[in-house]
Coordinates of C-alpha atoms and ligand atoms in Angstrom, one line a residue:
K1 CA 0.0 0.0 0.0
R2 CA 2.7 2.4 1.1
F3 CA 4.8 1.5 -1.9
I4 CA 2.1 2.4 -4.3
N5 CA 1.3 5.6 -2.4
S6 CA 4.8 6.8 -2.3
N7 CA 5.0 5.9 -6.0
I8 CA 2.2 8.1 -6.8
V9 CA 3.9 10.9 -4.6
T10 CA 7.2 10.8 -6.3
Q11 CA 5.7 10.0 -9.7
S12 CA 6.2 13.2 -11.3
S13 CA 2.9 13.7 -13.2
P14 CA 2.9 16.0 -16.1
T15 CA 1.4 19.0 -14.1
S16 CA 4.3 18.5 -11.3
S17 CA 7.5 20.6 -11.9
L18 CA 9.6 17.8 -10.9
N19 CA 12.4 16.6 -13.0
L20 CA 14.6 13.6 -12.3
A21 CA 18.3 13.7 -12.4
F22 CA 21.3 11.3 -11.7
L23 CA 24.5 12.9 -10.5
A24 CA 27.8 11.1 -10.1
F25 CA 30.2 11.9 -7.1
G26 CA 33.8 11.3 -6.6
S27 CA 36.3 12.3 -4.1
N28 CA 40.1 11.1 -3.5
I29 CA 41.4 13.6 -1.1
D30 CA 41.6 13.3 2.8
D31 CA 38.5 12.0 4.4
R32 CA 36.7 11.1 1.1
F33 CA 33.5 9.7 2.9
D34 CA 33.1 13.0 4.9
Y35 CA 33.2 15.1 1.6
V36 CA 30.6 12.6 0.0
K37 CA 28.4 13.2 3.2
Q38 CA 28.8 16.8 3.1
A39 CA 28.1 17.0 -0.6
L40 CA 24.9 15.0 -0.1
D41 CA 23.8 17.1 2.7
L42 CA 24.2 20.2 0.8
L43 CA 22.3 18.8 -2.2
D44 CA 19.4 17.7 0.3
K45 CA 19.4 21.1 2.1
N46 CA 18.8 22.9 -1.4
P47 CA 15.0 23.8 -1.5
D48 CA 14.9 22.9 -5.2
I49 CA 16.5 19.5 -4.8
K50 CA 15.2 16.3 -3.1
I51 CA 17.5 13.2 -2.9
L52 CA 15.4 10.2 -3.7
D53 CA 18.1 7.6 -3.5
V54 CA 21.8 7.1 -3.1
S55 CA 23.8 4.0 -4.6
S56 CA 26.3 2.0 -2.8
I57 CA 29.9 3.6 -2.3
F58 CA 32.6 2.2 -4.3
E59 CA 36.5 2.6 -4.3
S60 CA 38.2 2.6 -7.7
E61 CA 41.5 3.0 -8.9
P62 CA 42.1 6.5 -10.8
K63 CA 41.3 6.5 -14.4
Y64 CA 43.0 8.6 -17.1
F65 CA 45.7 10.0 -14.6
V66 CA 46.8 7.0 -12.6
D67 CA 49.5 8.7 -10.3
Q68 CA 47.0 9.6 -7.6
D69 CA 45.0 8.2 -4.6
P70 CA 42.0 5.6 -5.1
F71 CA 38.6 7.3 -5.7
M72 CA 35.6 7.0 -3.6
N73 CA 32.4 7.0 -6.0
G74 CA 28.7 6.7 -6.2
V75 CA 25.6 8.1 -7.9
V76 CA 22.7 10.0 -6.2
K77 CA 19.1 10.2 -7.7
I78 CA 17.3 13.4 -7.2
N79 CA 14.0 15.2 -7.9
T80 CA 14.6 18.8 -8.9
R81 CA 12.8 21.9 -10.1
L82 CA 16.0 23.2 -11.6
P83 CA 16.8 23.1 -15.3
P84 CA 20.0 21.4 -16.2
S85 CA 22.1 24.8 -16.4
E86 CA 20.9 25.8 -12.9
L87 CA 21.6 22.4 -11.5
L88 CA 25.0 22.6 -12.8
K89 CA 25.5 26.0 -10.9
V90 CA 24.3 24.1 -7.8
C91 CA 26.9 21.4 -8.3
K92 CA 29.9 23.8 -8.9
D93 CA 28.9 25.9 -6.0
I94 CA 28.9 22.8 -3.7
E95 CA 32.5 21.7 -5.2
Y96 CA 34.2 25.1 -5.3
N97 CA 32.6 27.4 -2.7
Q98 CA 31.2 25.0 0.0
L99 CA 33.7 22.3 -0.3
K100 CA 36.6 24.4 -1.4
R101 CA 37.7 22.2 -4.2
V102 CA 40.9 23.2 -5.8
K103 CA 41.2 22.1 -9.5
E104 CA 44.9 21.6 -10.2
F105 CA 44.7 19.8 -13.5
D106 CA 42.1 17.7 -15.6
N107 CA 41.4 14.3 -14.0
G108 CA 43.5 15.2 -11.0
P109 CA 42.8 14.8 -7.3
R110 CA 39.8 16.6 -5.9
S111 CA 38.0 16.8 -2.6
I112 CA 34.6 16.4 -4.6
D113 CA 33.5 16.0 -8.1
L114 CA 29.5 16.4 -8.9
D115 CA 28.7 15.5 -12.4
I116 CA 25.3 15.4 -14.0
I117 CA 25.1 12.0 -15.7
L118 CA 21.3 11.7 -17.0
Y119 CA 18.5 14.2 -16.8
F120 CA 14.7 13.5 -17.1
D121 CA 12.0 16.3 -17.5
N122 CA 8.8 16.1 -15.7
N123 CA 7.3 14.1 -18.5
N124 CA 10.0 11.5 -17.9
Q125 CA 11.6 12.4 -21.2
P126 CA 15.3 12.2 -21.2
V127 CA 17.0 15.6 -21.9
I128 CA 19.9 15.8 -24.3
M129 CA 22.3 18.8 -24.2
N130 CA 25.5 19.5 -26.2
E131 CA 26.8 22.9 -25.0
S132 CA 30.3 24.1 -24.1
E133 CA 29.9 24.0 -20.4
L134 CA 27.3 21.2 -20.2
I135 CA 26.9 18.0 -22.1
I136 CA 24.1 15.5 -21.0
P137 CA 24.1 12.5 -20.9
H138 CA 27.8 12.8 -19.6
P139 CA 30.0 12.1 -22.6
R140 CA 32.2 9.8 -20.8
M141 CA 29.7 7.9 -18.7
L142 CA 29.8 4.8 -20.8
E143 CA 33.5 4.2 -20.4
R144 CA 33.4 4.5 -16.5
T145 CA 32.5 1.4 -14.2
F146 CA 32.8 3.9 -11.3
V147 CA 29.6 5.7 -12.9
L148 CA 27.9 2.8 -14.5
E149 CA 28.1 0.2 -11.4
P150 CA 26.5 2.7 -8.9
L151 CA 24.2 4.0 -11.5
V152 CA 22.6 0.5 -12.5
E153 CA 21.8 0.1 -8.8
L154 CA 19.4 2.9 -9.2
I155 CA 17.8 2.3 -12.7
P156 CA 15.7 -0.4 -14.3
P157 CA 17.8 -2.9 -16.2
T158 CA 16.0 -2.1 -19.2
L159 CA 16.7 1.8 -19.2
K160 CA 18.2 2.7 -22.4
H161 CA 20.9 5.6 -23.1
P162 CA 19.2 8.4 -24.4
I163 CA 21.3 8.6 -27.4
T164 CA 22.5 5.2 -28.3
Q165 CA 19.3 3.7 -27.3
Q166 CA 21.2 0.7 -25.9
P167 CA 20.3 -0.5 -22.3
I168 CA 23.0 1.1 -20.1
L169 CA 23.5 -2.2 -18.3
S170 CA 24.9 -3.6 -21.5
Y171 CA 27.7 -1.0 -21.6
L172 CA 28.9 -1.9 -18.0
N173 CA 28.8 -5.7 -18.8
L174 CA 30.8 -4.9 -22.2
I175 CA 33.5 -3.2 -20.0
Y176 CA 33.6 -6.0 -17.5
S177 CA 33.8 -8.6 -20.3
K178 CA 37.3 -7.0 -21.1
K179 CA 38.6 -8.0 -17.7
N180 CA 40.6 -5.1 -17.0
E181 CA 41.7 -5.0 -13.4
M182 CA 41.6 -1.3 -13.4
D183 CA 38.0 -1.3 -14.0
L184 CA 37.2 -3.4 -10.8
L185 CA 35.5 -1.7 -7.8
W186 CA 35.5 -2.4 -4.2
K187 CA 32.0 -2.1 -2.6
L188 CA 32.5 -0.5 0.7
I189 CA 30.4 -0.3 3.9
P190 CA 31.7 2.7 6.0
L191 CA 32.2 1.9 9.7
P192 CA 33.0 4.3 12.7
T193 CA 36.5 5.5 12.9
L194 CA 38.3 4.1 16.1
A195 CA 40.9 5.8 18.2
S196 CA 43.5 5.0 15.5
G197 CA 41.9 7.5 13.3
K198 CA 42.1 5.1 10.1
P199 CA 38.9 4.9 8.0
R200 CA 37.3 1.5 8.5
F201 CA 35.1 -0.2 5.9
L202 CA 33.7 -3.6 5.2
R203 CA 35.0 -4.4 1.6
F204 CA 33.5 -6.7 -1.1
M205 CA 34.5 -7.2 -4.7
N206 CA 32.4 -8.8 -7.4
K207 CA 33.3 -10.2 -10.7
I208 CA 31.3 -11.6 -13.5
S209 CA 32.2 -15.2 -13.4
R210 CA 32.5 -17.8 -16.2
D211 CA 28.7 -18.5 -16.0
A212 CA 28.0 -14.8 -16.8
C213 CA 26.7 -14.2 -13.2
R214 CA 28.2 -11.6 -10.8
K215 CA 29.7 -13.1 -8.0
T216 CA 31.7 -12.0 -4.8
V217 CA 35.2 -12.8 -5.1
S218 CA 36.6 -11.1 -2.0
P219 CA 37.2 -13.0 1.3
T220 CA 33.9 -14.0 3.2
Y221 CA 33.5 -12.3 6.6
L222 CA 33.3 -14.3 9.8
M223 CA 30.6 -13.3 12.3
G224 CA 31.1 -15.1 15.7
I225 CA 28.3 -15.2 17.9
L226 CA 28.8 -14.0 21.6
N227 CA 25.4 -14.5 23.4
T228 CA 25.3 -13.2 26.8
T229 CA 22.0 -14.9 27.5
P230 CA 21.4 -17.6 30.2
D231 CA 21.1 -20.6 27.8
S232 CA 24.3 -19.5 26.0
F233 CA 27.2 -20.6 27.9
S234 CA 28.0 -24.1 27.4
D235 CA 29.6 -24.8 30.8
G236 CA 26.2 -24.6 32.4
K237 CA 27.0 -22.6 35.3
T238 CA 24.0 -20.3 35.7
N239 CA 25.6 -16.8 36.3
N240 CA 28.6 -17.2 34.1
Y241 CA 26.7 -15.3 31.1
K242 CA 26.8 -12.3 33.3
N243 CA 30.4 -12.6 34.1
I244 CA 32.1 -10.0 31.9
N245 CA 35.6 -11.3 32.4
K246 CA 34.6 -14.7 31.1
Q247 CA 32.9 -12.8 28.2
L248 CA 36.1 -10.9 27.5
L249 CA 38.0 -14.2 27.6
K250 CA 35.5 -15.5 25.0
V251 CA 36.4 -12.4 22.7
H252 CA 40.1 -13.1 23.1
E253 CA 39.6 -16.7 22.2
F254 CA 37.6 -15.7 19.0
V255 CA 40.4 -13.3 17.9
Q256 CA 43.0 -16.0 18.4
D257 CA 40.9 -18.6 16.7
S258 CA 40.2 -16.4 13.5
L259 CA 42.9 -13.8 13.0
T260 CA 45.7 -16.3 11.9
L261 CA 43.4 -17.0 8.8
H262 CA 41.3 -13.9 8.4
D263 CA 42.1 -10.3 8.2
N264 CA 39.3 -9.4 10.7
I265 CA 36.5 -11.0 12.6
I266 CA 32.8 -9.7 13.3
I267 CA 31.7 -10.4 16.8
D268 CA 27.9 -10.4 17.2
I269 CA 26.8 -9.7 20.9
G270 CA 23.3 -10.8 21.7
G271 CA 21.6 -10.3 25.2
C272 CA 18.0 -11.3 24.1
S273 CA 17.4 -14.8 22.6
T274 CA 15.3 -14.8 19.5
R275 CA 14.5 -18.4 19.3
P276 CA 11.1 -19.1 18.1
N277 CA 8.7 -18.9 21.1
S278 CA 11.6 -17.8 23.5
I279 CA 10.9 -15.5 26.4
Q280 CA 12.1 -12.0 25.6
A281 CA 14.3 -10.6 28.2
P282 CA 13.2 -7.1 29.5
I283 CA 15.1 -4.2 27.9
E284 CA 17.0 -3.3 31.1
E285 CA 18.2 -6.9 31.3
E286 CA 19.2 -6.8 27.6
I287 CA 21.1 -3.6 28.2
D288 CA 22.8 -5.0 31.4
R289 CA 24.0 -8.0 29.4
T290 CA 25.5 -6.1 26.6
I291 CA 26.4 -2.4 26.8
E292 CA 29.0 -2.6 29.4
L293 CA 30.7 -5.6 27.6
I294 CA 30.9 -3.4 24.3
H295 CA 32.6 -0.7 26.4
R296 CA 35.2 -3.3 28.0
I297 CA 35.9 -4.8 24.5
R298 CA 36.6 -1.4 23.0
Q299 CA 38.7 -0.2 26.1
D300 CA 40.8 -3.5 26.0
T301 CA 44.0 -2.2 24.6
T302 CA 45.4 -5.8 24.3
L303 CA 42.9 -6.4 21.5
P304 CA 43.6 -5.5 17.9
Q305 CA 40.8 -3.1 17.7
D306 CA 41.1 -2.4 13.9
K307 CA 40.5 -6.0 13.3
I308 CA 37.5 -6.4 15.5
I309 CA 34.1 -5.3 14.0
L310 CA 31.4 -5.3 16.8
S311 CA 27.7 -6.1 16.1
I312 CA 24.8 -6.0 18.5
D313 CA 22.0 -8.5 17.9
T314 CA 18.8 -6.5 18.9
Y315 CA 15.5 -5.4 17.6
R316 CA 15.2 -2.5 20.1
S317 CA 16.2 0.8 19.1
I318 CA 17.2 1.9 22.7
V319 CA 19.5 -1.0 22.8
A320 CA 20.9 -0.2 19.4
K321 CA 21.6 3.6 20.4
K322 CA 23.3 2.7 23.5
A323 CA 25.5 0.2 21.8
I324 CA 26.4 2.5 19.1
E325 CA 27.5 5.1 21.7
A326 CA 29.5 2.2 23.4
G327 CA 31.3 1.5 20.2
V328 CA 29.5 -1.0 18.0
D329 CA 29.7 -0.9 14.2
I330 CA 26.7 -2.9 13.0
I331 CA 23.1 -3.3 14.2
N332 CA 21.9 -6.8 13.6
D333 CA 18.1 -6.5 13.7
I334 CA 16.5 -9.9 13.0
S335 CA 12.9 -8.1 12.6
G336 CA 13.9 -5.9 9.6
G337 CA 12.9 -2.9 11.5
T338 CA 9.3 -4.2 12.2
F339 CA 9.4 -4.9 15.9
D340 CA 10.4 -1.3 17.1
P341 CA 9.0 1.7 15.1
D342 CA 12.1 3.8 16.1
M343 CA 14.8 1.5 14.9
F344 CA 15.3 3.1 11.5
S345 CA 15.2 6.7 12.8
V346 CA 17.8 5.7 15.3
V347 CA 20.1 4.1 12.5
S348 CA 19.5 6.7 9.9
K349 CA 21.3 9.3 12.3
Y350 CA 24.7 7.4 11.9
A351 CA 25.8 7.3 8.3
N352 CA 28.7 5.0 9.2
I353 CA 26.8 2.4 11.1
A354 CA 26.0 -0.7 9.2
Y355 CA 22.6 -2.2 9.3
I356 CA 21.6 -5.8 8.7
L357 CA 18.2 -5.9 7.2
S358 CA 16.5 -9.4 7.8
H359 CA 13.5 -11.0 6.5
I360 CA 10.9 -12.2 8.8
R361 CA 7.1 -12.6 9.0
G362 CA 5.0 -12.0 12.3
D363 CA 7.0 -12.0 15.6
I364 CA 9.0 -14.4 17.8
N365 CA 5.8 -16.2 18.9
T366 CA 3.9 -16.1 15.5
M367 CA 6.6 -16.4 12.9
N368 CA 6.7 -20.3 13.0
K369 CA 3.1 -20.4 11.8
M370 CA 3.9 -18.0 8.9
S371 CA 6.3 -20.3 6.9
N372 CA 4.1 -21.1 4.0
Y373 CA 5.8 -20.1 0.7
S374 CA 4.5 -22.7 -1.7
N375 CA 3.0 -21.3 -4.9
T376 CA 2.7 -17.6 -3.7
S377 CA 4.0 -15.4 -6.4
S378 CA 5.3 -12.4 -4.7
L379 CA 2.9 -9.9 -6.2
S380 CA -0.4 -12.0 -5.7
S381 CA 0.7 -12.3 -2.1
S382 CA 0.7 -8.6 -1.7
S383 CA -2.2 -6.3 -1.3
S384 CA -1.6 -4.6 -4.6
K385 CA -2.5 -6.3 -7.8
V386 CA -0.1 -5.7 -10.6
K387 CA -1.7 -3.2 -13.1
D388 CA 1.3 -1.6 -14.8
N389 CA 5.0 -2.2 -14.9
T390 CA 5.2 -0.3 -11.6
M391 CA 5.6 -3.6 -9.7
K392 CA 7.3 -5.2 -12.7
E393 CA 9.9 -7.6 -11.4
Y394 CA 13.2 -8.7 -12.7
L395 CA 15.6 -11.4 -11.8
F396 CA 19.0 -10.9 -13.5
D397 CA 19.9 -14.4 -12.9
K398 CA 17.5 -16.4 -15.2
K399 CA 18.9 -19.8 -14.0
S400 CA 17.2 -19.4 -10.6
S401 CA 15.0 -22.4 -10.6
S402 CA 12.1 -21.5 -8.3
H403 CA 11.5 -17.9 -9.3
D404 CA 8.3 -17.5 -7.3
F405 CA 9.9 -18.6 -4.1
I406 CA 12.7 -16.3 -4.2
K407 CA 10.6 -13.5 -5.7
T408 CA 8.3 -13.8 -2.5
I409 CA 11.2 -13.4 -0.2
G410 CA 12.7 -10.7 -2.4
Y411 CA 9.5 -8.8 -2.5
E412 CA 8.8 -8.9 1.2
M413 CA 12.4 -7.8 1.8
S414 CA 12.1 -5.0 -0.7
K415 CA 9.1 -3.6 1.4
F416 CA 11.4 -3.6 4.4
Y417 CA 14.3 -1.9 2.3
H418 CA 11.7 0.8 1.0
E419 CA 10.5 1.3 4.7
A420 CA 14.4 1.8 5.6
I421 CA 15.6 3.8 2.6
G422 CA 12.5 5.4 1.2
V423 CA 10.8 6.5 4.3
H424 CA 13.4 6.7 7.0
K425 CA 16.3 7.8 4.9
L426 CA 18.9 5.1 5.8
R427 CA 21.6 5.1 3.1
R428 CA 22.0 1.9 0.8
W429 CA 25.6 1.9 1.8
Q430 CA 24.7 0.8 5.1
I431 CA 22.6 -2.2 4.2
I432 CA 23.6 -5.9 4.6
L433 CA 20.7 -8.3 3.8
D434 CA 19.8 -11.5 5.5
P435 CA 16.9 -13.6 4.5
G436 CA 16.7 -14.8 8.0
L437 CA 17.3 -18.6 8.2
G438 CA 14.7 -20.2 10.6
F439 CA 12.5 -16.9 10.9
A440 CA 9.4 -17.8 9.6
K441 CA 11.0 -20.7 7.6
N442 CA 11.2 -24.2 8.6
G443 CA 12.5 -27.4 7.1
Q444 CA 13.1 -27.5 3.5
V445 CA 12.4 -23.7 2.9
N446 CA 15.7 -23.1 4.6
V447 CA 17.6 -25.3 2.2
Q448 CA 16.0 -23.7 -0.7
L449 CA 16.8 -20.3 0.5
I450 CA 20.4 -20.9 0.8
R451 CA 20.3 -22.5 -2.6
Q452 CA 18.7 -19.3 -3.8
T453 CA 21.1 -16.7 -2.2
H454 CA 22.5 -15.8 -5.6
A455 CA 19.0 -15.1 -7.1
L456 CA 18.2 -13.1 -4.1
K457 CA 21.1 -10.7 -4.9
H458 CA 19.8 -10.3 -8.5
Y459 CA 16.2 -9.3 -7.3
S460 CA 14.8 -6.1 -8.4
R461 CA 11.5 -4.5 -9.3
G462 CA 9.8 -1.1 -10.1
N463 CA 10.5 1.4 -12.7
L464 CA 12.5 4.7 -13.4
Q465 CA 10.6 6.8 -10.8
E466 CA 10.8 4.1 -8.0
F467 CA 13.3 1.2 -8.4
I468 CA 14.4 -1.2 -5.8
N469 CA 17.3 -3.7 -6.4
F470 CA 19.7 -5.7 -4.3
R471 CA 22.7 -5.5 -6.6
N472 CA 26.0 -5.2 -4.7
L473 CA 24.2 -5.7 -1.2
P474 CA 26.2 -8.1 0.8
I475 CA 24.2 -11.2 2.2
L476 CA 24.6 -12.5 5.5
L477 CA 23.4 -16.3 6.4
G478 CA 23.2 -17.5 9.8
P479 CA 22.7 -21.5 9.6
S480 CA 24.7 -22.3 12.7
R481 CA 23.4 -25.1 14.7
K482 CA 19.8 -24.3 13.6
K483 CA 16.8 -26.6 13.8
F484 CA 16.6 -27.3 10.0
I485 CA 20.1 -28.8 10.3
G486 CA 19.1 -30.8 13.3
H487 CA 16.2 -32.2 11.5
I488 CA 18.1 -33.4 8.5
I489 CA 20.9 -35.0 10.6
Q490 CA 18.5 -36.2 13.3
E491 CA 20.5 -34.4 16.2
D492 CA 18.4 -32.8 18.9
D493 CA 21.3 -31.3 20.8
A494 CA 22.3 -28.1 19.1
K495 CA 25.7 -28.2 20.5
K496 CA 26.4 -31.4 18.5
R497 CA 25.6 -29.9 15.1
D498 CA 28.9 -28.1 14.6
F499 CA 30.4 -30.5 12.0
A500 CA 27.1 -30.4 9.9
T501 CA 27.2 -26.5 10.3
G502 CA 30.6 -26.5 8.8
T503 CA 29.2 -28.2 5.7
V504 CA 26.2 -25.9 5.4
V505 CA 28.6 -22.8 6.0
S506 CA 30.6 -24.0 2.9
A507 CA 27.5 -24.5 0.9
C508 CA 26.4 -20.8 1.8
I509 CA 29.6 -19.4 0.5
G510 CA 29.2 -21.5 -2.6
F511 CA 25.8 -20.3 -3.2
G512 CA 26.8 -16.7 -2.6
A513 CA 27.0 -15.6 1.1
D514 CA 29.3 -12.7 1.8
I515 CA 29.2 -13.1 5.6
V516 CA 28.4 -16.1 7.7
R517 CA 27.1 -16.1 11.3
I518 CA 28.6 -19.0 13.4
H519 CA 29.0 -20.2 17.1
N520 CA 32.1 -22.2 16.7
V521 CA 34.7 -19.7 15.6
R522 CA 37.8 -22.2 15.8
D523 CA 36.4 -24.8 13.3
N524 CA 34.5 -22.5 11.0
S525 CA 37.4 -20.2 10.7
Q526 CA 39.1 -23.1 8.9
G527 CA 36.0 -24.2 7.0
I528 CA 35.6 -20.7 5.8
K529 CA 39.0 -20.3 4.6
M530 CA 38.7 -23.6 2.5
A531 CA 35.3 -22.6 1.2
D532 CA 36.8 -19.3 -0.2
A533 CA 39.8 -21.0 -1.6
L534 CA 37.3 -23.5 -3.4
Y535 CA 34.6 -21.0 -4.4
K536 CA 36.2 -17.7 -4.6
E537 CA 38.7 -17.0 -7.4
F538 CA 40.1 -13.9 -5.8
Ligands
PMM1 N1 38.3 6.2 -10.3 C1 38.0 7.4 -10.7 N2 38.9 8.0 -11.8 C2 38.6 9.2 -12.1 N3 39.4 9.8 -13.0 C3 39.0 11.0 -13.5 C4 37.9 11.7 -13.1 C5 37.7 13.0 -13.5 O1 36.1 13.1 -14.0 P1 35.5 14.3 -14.8 O2 35.9 14.2 -16.2 O3 34.1 14.1 -14.7 O4 36.1 15.4 -14.1 N4 37.2 11.2 -12.1 C6 37.4 10.0 -11.6 C7 36.7 9.3 -10.6 O5 35.7 9.8 -10.1 N5 37.0 8.0 -10.2
PMM2 N1 21.5 -11.6 11.3 C1 21.1 -12.6 11.9 N2 21.1 -12.6 13.4 C2 20.6 -13.8 14.0 N3 20.4 -13.6 15.3 C3 19.9 -14.7 16.0 C4 19.7 -16.0 15.2 C5 19.1 -17.0 16.1 O1 20.0 -18.1 16.2 P1 21.0 -18.3 17.6 O2 20.2 -18.1 18.7 O3 21.5 -19.6 17.5 O4 22.0 -17.1 17.5 N4 19.7 -16.3 14.1 C6 20.2 -15.0 13.3 C7 20.4 -15.1 11.9 O5 20.2 -16.0 11.2 N5 20.8 -13.9 11.3

């Protein structure tokens, strides 16, 4: 319902004076991310401009003049009343007056570059201009992966270049087919800067593999589970879960067990069990079990802080806020922002806090009764019937066998995504996706979901005005010790499912997972290393 309404709101009907434009941004001096954030804020503050969507953030090798630092690039989609020449003046004002760019020479280093790439008038017609100070579409866009890759996250795959009348996506695939390392991009997820002052990012690299599908080739991230709940400490002593020194010992153990084989480790701290039908700890109890621990970890100078990424597993916005203030980098919310109406407004205030957007149906007590995905094509299951291509869906990966199943999950996740990005203004660069194994899914559905990880990455729907896709969004899978494994190997004791979990983790990586969430760090650290060696041609 909301989706359709917002579509009408942003749909620039002929009478409205709203044009659509796509601007490419780039920076390769000093704190590049800070320049990007400032430029976006200045665009959004302009009364004649409204930011509709911002792409992922990428790092790219300098093109043309190579003897300079790598660039941070992306694309922003805006509504604007300004004609192209006035929009150009705003971009130049932001570059030179507001952000004090000093242009040394063409293609040289810059604090910020804002280029108009594409412009559509209020009848959705592309504008073509060829004047000395302004050429639209940008004359060099079709040779630049650092423009095309972020751009195709924001436009339907069928959108044609206004002059050549060829799909813009086809130019990107053509560049990639030449396999020039200089054209490859790192997808970055910005994280808070620690005392060391070094900028921190999660980094992912995708390549088009032999079967013409885009696959992640960079190392898988390992997320170790540090639950501080009564049922979480294996030694059975009741109050151990509250013993901070014991928890810190476990953090040191995780570090020792992972950093010999991996560059960093994500530690997911959970103070409130989210097992189906589990009793939910009161919020004060959840705070008591987690926030002091985060402080102590961040204050522990014997830990390699730059290699430790902290995540809090909570669906409560108050806990998330306190965890961010205590030094956490990632909010891991199994509810996709549906359990606490303030979650997205908290996360949207921190541009460099990552957010794991998970799929679920219902709540902890009802989700298990909502796990029927058979023969529901996503659109029929939604309230809005498909009338025009507004809700047209694409799956780039034609090979995915059960389209309907993954389209249903994809469609439902795209509604959470729209709520986060379209309504609450989180930025796409913050988002990690998690289809939620075991959450409103039982038995075989979980196995099918793991098999379809790749197809989920290619899910997209919508049109030029309102387009949602999951391209370049990392996917986290959390299969560790779960009931669907226990069911298949007939093992009721969760702690005896680690060997089978290793097998599943390897398969998750083979099917496209970028982050895996596991209990047994020591064994899975080796398993993940092996799976990367087997499945990722980095
Ligand atoms: N990787 C990368 N290389 C670059 N080389 C030149 C220009 C100059 O672009 P312009 O012709 O639009 O000024 N911009 C970039 C950039 O943003 N990223
Ligand atoms: N992102 C994410 N977080 C999670 N938190 C808890 C559980 C429940 O499992 P546990 O109680 O064994 O940790 N599973 C997930 C998951 O699959 N994904």
